[in-house]
Amino acid sequence: MHPMFPPMDPYIRTARHIVPRVSRQAVAGAPEALRGRRFVFASDFHLREETSPDPIVEAIQGCRADLILLGGDYADTNAQALRLFDAFRALRAPMGIFAVRGNNDTEAFETPERLAEGLARFGAELLLNRSADLGGVLVGGVDEARLGHPDYAAVFGDAPGYRILLAHYPILPEAEPADMPDLMLSGHTHGGQFNFLGITPFAVGFERCGGKSRLAPALVSGTRRFGRTQLLVSKGIGTSRIPLRVGVRPEIHLLEFC
């Protein structure tokens, strides 16, 4: 199927009743250091006043992951984001928790420093145009593309290793093939949030018009390989200002390296 026309899920729910499913994804060709490891990727929480964070926490913790990766857009307001972060104090991952910021986080927290302080409430580390070296495995994060200042070249620099890139927007870096990430994890699209037989807002030109073409996603949801890079775009968990999902089931991802 064309990447802009993802399959439709038999799903209709309001933001009050958000329970994400766990989508398992095998990642082949991983280095020895990663084989047998389990990472969780979750994005686009958009916690609202009427939404309970408990099902989200339970889904993530139930994966018993070695590492937790968060793709941004935690809530539309500072108060709700901090409520989510307080709930996340129950999360545990022996290799750590890393996060990037989404466009809504730039509005809710105003500065990266304030977001980093909020994430630190539950032990998460903000990756802003930089990476962390986890023993030959580089986990990097780039700033969000609409209101932030993404610098893909600065994320990994010349550091060797297997590269995992967290990027809220599913926009492929402009880089030489050898400098591309091995695995890129993105969100932002909500899988279209409204999917009618494969037709989503992105299929009709959303973020491709009005001077926003630089924000156009390479993929709406699912996985696709672009040269050396395997791109995974999550359908996310929450909703935009319209508190409804139609044909797009909320999800988190359990990545199993082999």
mmCIF file of C-alpha atoms in Angstrom:
data_model
loop_
_atom_site.group_PDB
_atom_site.id
_atom_site.type_symbol
_atom_site.label_atom_id
_atom_site.label_comp_id
_atom_site.label_asym_id
_atom_site.label_seq_id
_atom_site.Cartn_x
_atom_site.Cartn_y
_atom_site.Cartn_z
ATOM 1 C CA MET A 1 0.000 0.000 0.000
ATOM 2 C CA HIS A 2 1.156 3.572 -0.728
ATOM 3 C CA PRO A 3 2.842 5.076 2.391
ATOM 4 C CA MET A 4 0.307 7.935 2.483
ATOM 5 C CA PHE A 5 -2.676 5.533 2.561
ATOM 6 C CA PRO A 6 -2.251 3.353 5.688
ATOM 7 C CA PRO A 7 -4.675 0.516 6.480
ATOM 8 C CA MET A 8 -7.730 1.441 8.533
ATOM 9 C CA ASP A 9 -8.244 0.006 12.021
ATOM 10 C CA PRO A 10 -11.722 -1.037 13.214
ATOM 11 C CA TYR A 11 -11.569 1.531 16.007
ATOM 12 C CA ILE A 12 -13.567 4.525 17.266
ATOM 13 C CA ARG A 13 -12.849 6.083 20.682
ATOM 14 C CA THR A 14 -12.874 9.470 22.388
ATOM 15 C CA ALA A 15 -9.881 10.798 24.311
ATOM 16 C CA ARG A 16 -11.565 9.755 27.560
ATOM 17 C CA HIS A 17 -11.122 6.071 26.749
ATOM 18 C CA ILE A 18 -7.547 5.724 25.524
ATOM 19 C CA VAL A 19 -5.966 2.298 26.029
ATOM 20 C CA PRO A 20 -2.918 1.747 23.769
ATOM 21 C CA ARG A 21 -2.176 -1.638 22.295
ATOM 22 C CA VAL A 22 1.371 -2.970 22.155
ATOM 23 C CA SER A 23 2.670 -3.342 18.598
ATOM 24 C CA ARG A 24 5.628 -5.727 18.476
ATOM 25 C CA GLN A 25 8.359 -4.935 15.972
ATOM 26 C CA ALA A 26 11.338 -7.192 15.259
ATOM 27 C CA VAL A 27 14.496 -5.256 14.363
ATOM 28 C CA ALA A 28 16.798 -7.492 12.350
ATOM 29 C CA GLY A 29 20.506 -7.019 11.800
ATOM 30 C CA ALA A 30 21.173 -5.501 15.213
ATOM 31 C CA PRO A 31 24.701 -5.576 16.644
ATOM 32 C CA GLU A 32 25.573 -8.179 19.259
ATOM 33 C CA ALA A 33 25.164 -5.640 22.052
ATOM 34 C CA LEU A 34 21.475 -5.249 21.198
ATOM 35 C CA ARG A 35 20.418 -8.798 20.379
ATOM 36 C CA GLY A 36 17.816 -10.006 22.818
ATOM 37 C CA ARG A 37 17.172 -6.473 24.093
ATOM 38 C CA ARG A 38 13.663 -5.029 24.296
ATOM 39 C CA PHE A 39 13.021 -1.304 23.855
ATOM 40 C CA VAL A 40 9.702 0.515 24.204
ATOM 41 C CA PHE A 41 8.883 3.497 22.011
ATOM 42 C CA ALA A 42 5.849 5.644 22.834
ATOM 43 C CA SER A 43 4.846 9.012 21.440
ATOM 44 C CA ASP A 44 2.105 11.652 21.220
ATOM 45 C CA PHE A 45 0.433 11.145 24.579
ATOM 46 C CA HIS A 46 -1.514 14.430 24.496
ATOM 47 C CA LEU A 47 -2.789 13.818 28.006
ATOM 48 C CA ARG A 48 -6.029 15.679 28.602
ATOM 49 C CA GLU A 49 -7.891 16.475 31.812
ATOM 50 C CA GLU A 50 -10.407 13.712 31.114
ATOM 51 C CA THR A 51 -7.747 11.111 30.270
ATOM 52 C CA SER A 52 -6.240 8.733 32.812
ATOM 53 C CA PRO A 53 -2.507 8.056 32.445
ATOM 54 C CA ASP A 54 -2.838 4.683 34.178
ATOM 55 C CA PRO A 55 -3.474 2.520 31.051
ATOM 56 C CA ILE A 56 -0.455 4.136 29.384
ATOM 57 C CA VAL A 57 1.806 3.439 32.345
ATOM 58 C CA GLU A 58 0.520 -0.138 32.604
ATOM 59 C CA ALA A 59 1.110 -0.797 28.895
ATOM 60 C CA ILE A 60 4.678 0.519 28.997
ATOM 61 C CA GLN A 61 5.589 -1.238 32.237
ATOM 62 C CA GLY A 62 4.011 -4.468 31.036
ATOM 63 C CA CYS A 63 6.591 -4.681 28.239
ATOM 64 C CA ARG A 64 9.417 -5.095 30.784
ATOM 65 C CA ALA A 65 11.724 -3.190 28.477
ATOM 66 C CA ASP A 66 15.446 -2.604 28.876
ATOM 67 C CA LEU A 67 15.101 0.951 27.556
ATOM 68 C CA ILE A 68 12.188 3.389 27.229
ATOM 69 C CA LEU A 69 12.143 5.966 24.434
ATOM 70 C CA LEU A 70 9.616 8.802 24.319
ATOM 71 C CA GLY A 71 8.799 10.728 21.144
ATOM 72 C CA GLY A 72 7.295 13.968 22.419
ATOM 73 C CA ASP A 73 3.921 15.775 22.604
ATOM 74 C CA TYR A 74 3.244 14.787 26.191
ATOM 75 C CA ALA A 75 0.293 17.175 26.612
ATOM 76 C CA ASP A 76 -1.047 20.427 25.240
ATOM 77 C CA THR A 77 -0.666 22.218 28.580
ATOM 78 C CA ASN A 78 2.066 22.361 31.181
ATOM 79 C CA ALA A 79 -0.221 21.152 33.972
ATOM 80 C CA GLN A 80 -1.330 18.026 32.125
ATOM 81 C CA ALA A 81 2.218 17.216 31.015
ATOM 82 C CA LEU A 82 3.412 17.360 34.621
ATOM 83 C CA ARG A 83 0.506 15.106 35.646
ATOM 84 C CA LEU A 84 1.695 12.574 33.074
ATOM 85 C CA PHE A 85 5.297 12.889 34.261
ATOM 86 C CA ASP A 86 4.244 12.262 37.853
ATOM 87 C CA ALA A 87 2.450 9.083 36.739
ATOM 88 C CA PHE A 88 5.605 8.047 34.876
ATOM 89 C CA ARG A 89 7.481 7.832 38.180
ATOM 90 C CA ALA A 90 6.310 4.210 38.224
ATOM 91 C CA LEU A 91 8.314 3.402 35.063
ATOM 92 C CA ARG A 92 11.503 1.346 35.317
ATOM 93 C CA ALA A 93 14.077 0.524 32.642
ATOM 94 C CA PRO A 94 17.619 -0.676 33.466
ATOM 95 C CA MET A 95 19.194 1.098 30.460
ATOM 96 C CA GLY A 96 17.380 4.358 31.140
ATOM 97 C CA ILE A 97 14.616 6.556 29.753
ATOM 98 C CA PHE A 98 15.301 9.047 26.954
ATOM 99 C CA ALA A 99 12.990 11.604 25.403
ATOM 100 C CA VAL A 100 12.702 14.301 22.757
ATOM 101 C CA ARG A 101 10.347 17.227 22.551
ATOM 102 C CA GLY A 102 7.447 17.665 20.163
ATOM 103 C CA ASN A 103 5.873 20.842 18.855
ATOM 104 C CA ASN A 104 3.271 20.919 21.652
ATOM 105 C CA ASP A 105 6.016 20.614 24.267
ATOM 106 C CA THR A 106 7.690 23.728 22.905
ATOM 107 C CA GLU A 107 4.441 25.583 23.607
ATOM 108 C CA ALA A 108 3.701 23.933 26.971
ATOM 109 C CA PHE A 109 7.188 24.332 28.457
ATOM 110 C CA GLU A 110 8.483 27.349 26.500
ATOM 111 C CA THR A 111 12.153 26.393 26.954
ATOM 112 C CA PRO A 112 14.075 23.109 26.675
ATOM 113 C CA GLU A 113 15.348 23.623 30.209
ATOM 114 C CA ARG A 114 11.835 23.612 31.662
ATOM 115 C CA LEU A 115 10.964 20.463 29.726
ATOM 116 C CA ALA A 116 14.179 18.789 30.899
ATOM 117 C CA GLU A 117 13.263 19.628 34.500
ATOM 118 C CA GLY A 118 9.818 18.102 34.015
ATOM 119 C CA LEU A 119 11.219 14.915 32.480
ATOM 120 C CA ALA A 120 13.717 14.622 35.326
ATOM 121 C CA ARG A 121 10.757 14.131 37.704
ATOM 122 C CA PHE A 122 10.703 10.500 36.600
ATOM 123 C CA GLY A 123 14.347 10.069 35.654
ATOM 124 C CA ALA A 124 14.109 10.705 31.901
ATOM 125 C CA GLU A 125 16.858 12.499 29.987
ATOM 126 C CA LEU A 126 16.048 15.003 27.247
ATOM 127 C CA LEU A 127 18.047 14.530 24.052
ATOM 128 C CA LEU A 128 18.169 17.808 22.155
ATOM 129 C CA ASN A 129 20.399 17.564 19.070
ATOM 130 C CA ARG A 130 22.711 15.158 20.860
ATOM 131 C CA SER A 131 23.109 11.478 21.656
ATOM 132 C CA ALA A 132 23.922 9.167 24.542
ATOM 133 C CA ASP A 133 26.424 6.335 24.105
ATOM 134 C CA LEU A 134 25.100 3.122 25.644
ATOM 135 C CA GLY A 135 28.149 0.983 25.003
ATOM 136 C CA GLY A 136 28.423 1.152 21.220
ATOM 137 C CA VAL A 137 24.723 1.859 20.776
ATOM 138 C CA LEU A 138 24.012 5.547 20.197
ATOM 139 C CA VAL A 139 20.575 6.847 21.135
ATOM 140 C CA GLY A 140 20.140 10.331 19.716
ATOM 141 C CA GLY A 141 17.400 12.918 19.690
ATOM 142 C CA VAL A 142 16.790 15.849 17.363
ATOM 143 C CA ASP A 143 14.765 18.955 18.209
ATOM 144 C CA GLU A 144 11.250 19.269 16.803
ATOM 145 C CA ALA A 145 10.953 20.858 13.384
ATOM 146 C CA ARG A 146 8.102 23.382 13.622
ATOM 147 C CA LEU A 147 9.084 25.639 16.516
ATOM 148 C CA GLY A 148 12.465 24.222 17.532
ATOM 149 C CA HIS A 149 15.919 24.170 15.982
ATOM 150 C CA PRO A 150 16.725 20.688 14.667
ATOM 151 C CA ASP A 151 20.373 19.988 13.905
ATOM 152 C CA TYR A 152 20.639 16.449 12.562
ATOM 153 C CA ALA A 153 24.375 16.731 11.936
ATOM 154 C CA ALA A 154 25.057 17.485 15.604
ATOM 155 C CA VAL A 155 23.152 14.499 17.007
ATOM 156 C CA PHE A 156 25.769 11.799 16.421
ATOM 157 C CA GLY A 157 28.715 13.732 15.041
ATOM 158 C CA ASP A 158 31.484 11.311 14.093
ATOM 159 C CA ALA A 159 30.809 8.867 16.922
ATOM 160 C CA PRO A 160 30.844 5.236 15.739
ATOM 161 C CA GLY A 161 28.128 2.765 16.686
ATOM 162 C CA TYR A 162 24.628 1.561 15.912
ATOM 163 C CA ARG A 163 22.514 4.706 15.631
ATOM 164 C CA ILE A 164 18.949 5.052 16.907
ATOM 165 C CA LEU A 165 17.407 8.466 16.196
ATOM 166 C CA LEU A 166 14.402 9.870 18.050
ATOM 167 C CA ALA A 167 12.713 12.563 15.949
ATOM 168 C CA HIS A 168 9.207 13.797 16.725
ATOM 169 C CA TYR A 169 8.592 14.673 13.081
ATOM 170 C CA PRO A 170 9.085 11.798 10.599
ATOM 171 C CA ILE A 171 11.368 13.898 8.411
ATOM 172 C CA LEU A 172 14.399 12.065 7.066
ATOM 173 C CA PRO A 173 17.747 13.764 7.692
ATOM 174 C CA GLU A 174 19.578 15.193 4.719
ATOM 175 C CA ALA A 175 22.862 13.357 5.115
ATOM 176 C CA GLU A 176 25.274 11.088 3.337
ATOM 177 C CA PRO A 177 24.167 7.430 3.458
ATOM 178 C CA ALA A 178 26.961 6.538 5.879
ATOM 179 C CA ASP A 179 25.786 9.263 8.298
ATOM 180 C CA MET A 180 22.133 8.176 8.385
ATOM 181 C CA PRO A 181 20.697 6.449 11.458
ATOM 182 C CA ASP A 182 20.164 2.698 11.430
ATOM 183 C CA LEU A 183 16.772 3.050 13.098
ATOM 184 C CA MET A 184 14.609 6.173 13.262
ATOM 185 C CA LEU A 185 11.605 6.437 15.588
ATOM 186 C CA SER A 186 9.021 9.155 15.016
ATOM 187 C CA GLY A 187 5.457 10.150 15.795
ATOM 188 C CA HIS A 188 3.532 13.410 15.315
ATOM 189 C CA THR A 189 1.077 12.138 12.688
ATOM 190 C CA HIS A 190 -1.220 10.148 15.038
ATOM 191 C CA GLY A 191 -1.507 7.804 12.063
ATOM 192 C CA GLY A 192 -3.750 10.473 10.573
ATOM 193 C CA GLN A 193 -6.057 10.255 13.657
ATOM 194 C CA PHE A 194 -8.967 9.915 11.212
ATOM 195 C CA ASN A 195 -8.651 7.107 8.683
ATOM 196 C CA PHE A 196 -11.454 6.286 6.282
ATOM 197 C CA LEU A 197 -10.471 3.348 4.049
ATOM 198 C CA GLY A 198 -6.883 4.553 3.939
ATOM 199 C CA ILE A 199 -7.691 8.254 3.496
ATOM 200 C CA THR A 200 -6.239 10.467 6.237
ATOM 201 C CA PRO A 201 -5.593 14.233 6.390
ATOM 202 C CA PHE A 202 -2.033 13.537 5.216
ATOM 203 C CA ALA A 203 -3.313 11.772 2.091
ATOM 204 C CA VAL A 204 -5.051 14.989 0.975
ATOM 205 C CA GLY A 205 -2.074 17.284 1.496
ATOM 206 C CA PHE A 206 -2.009 18.202 5.203
ATOM 207 C CA GLU A 207 1.395 19.744 6.030
ATOM 208 C CA ARG A 208 2.231 19.870 2.339
ATOM 209 C CA CYS A 209 0.501 23.199 1.657
ATOM 210 C CA GLY A 210 0.650 26.725 3.025
ATOM 211 C CA GLY A 211 4.418 26.851 3.354
ATOM 212 C CA LYS A 212 4.534 23.732 5.523
ATOM 213 C CA SER A 213 6.032 21.368 2.956
ATOM 214 C CA ARG A 214 9.205 21.114 5.055
ATOM 215 C CA LEU A 215 7.091 19.351 7.699
ATOM 216 C CA ALA A 216 5.602 16.761 5.345
ATOM 217 C CA PRO A 217 6.095 13.252 6.746
ATOM 218 C CA ALA A 218 8.021 10.580 4.891
ATOM 219 C CA LEU A 219 5.489 8.058 6.242
ATOM 220 C CA VAL A 220 2.133 8.361 8.035
ATOM 221 C CA SER A 221 2.415 5.202 10.126
ATOM 222 C CA GLY A 222 4.105 1.822 10.167
ATOM 223 C CA THR A 223 7.609 0.951 9.032
ATOM 224 C CA ARG A 224 9.537 1.467 5.827
ATOM 225 C CA ARG A 225 13.177 1.246 4.848
ATOM 226 C CA PHE A 226 14.904 4.243 3.285
ATOM 227 C CA GLY A 227 18.361 3.052 2.261
ATOM 228 C CA ARG A 228 20.237 2.117 5.421
ATOM 229 C CA THR A 229 17.545 3.618 7.678
ATOM 230 C CA GLN A 230 14.538 1.728 8.982
ATOM 231 C CA LEU A 231 11.865 4.308 9.805
ATOM 232 C CA LEU A 232 9.067 3.548 12.277
ATOM 233 C CA VAL A 233 6.251 6.077 12.601
ATOM 234 C CA SER A 234 3.915 5.506 15.530
ATOM 235 C CA LYS A 235 0.183 6.180 15.500
ATOM 236 C CA GLY A 236 0.740 7.571 18.968
ATOM 237 C CA ILE A 237 -1.608 7.452 21.914
ATOM 238 C CA GLY A 238 -3.662 10.619 22.355
ATOM 239 C CA THR A 239 -5.544 13.038 20.151
ATOM 240 C CA SER A 240 -5.204 16.531 18.792
ATOM 241 C CA ARG A 241 -7.636 19.284 19.787
ATOM 242 C CA ILE A 242 -10.397 17.110 18.324
ATOM 243 C CA PRO A 243 -10.678 14.476 21.106
ATOM 244 C CA LEU A 244 -11.564 11.538 18.850
ATOM 245 C CA ARG A 245 -9.838 8.732 16.943
ATOM 246 C CA VAL A 246 -11.565 7.040 14.024
ATOM 247 C CA GLY A 247 -9.912 4.130 12.223
ATOM 248 C CA VAL A 248 -6.603 4.691 14.040
ATOM 249 C CA ARG A 249 -5.887 2.596 17.118
ATOM 250 C CA PRO A 250 -3.516 4.118 19.725
ATOM 251 C CA GLU A 251 -0.301 2.187 20.166
ATOM 252 C CA ILE A 252 3.061 1.862 21.805
ATOM 253 C CA HIS A 253 5.869 -0.189 20.263
ATOM 254 C CA LEU A 254 7.886 -3.038 21.689
ATOM 255 C CA LEU A 255 11.088 -3.296 19.657
ATOM 256 C CA GLU A 256 12.773 -6.691 19.869
ATOM 257 C CA PHE A 257 16.316 -6.741 18.483
ATOM 258 C CA CYS A 258 17.582 -9.854 16.740
#
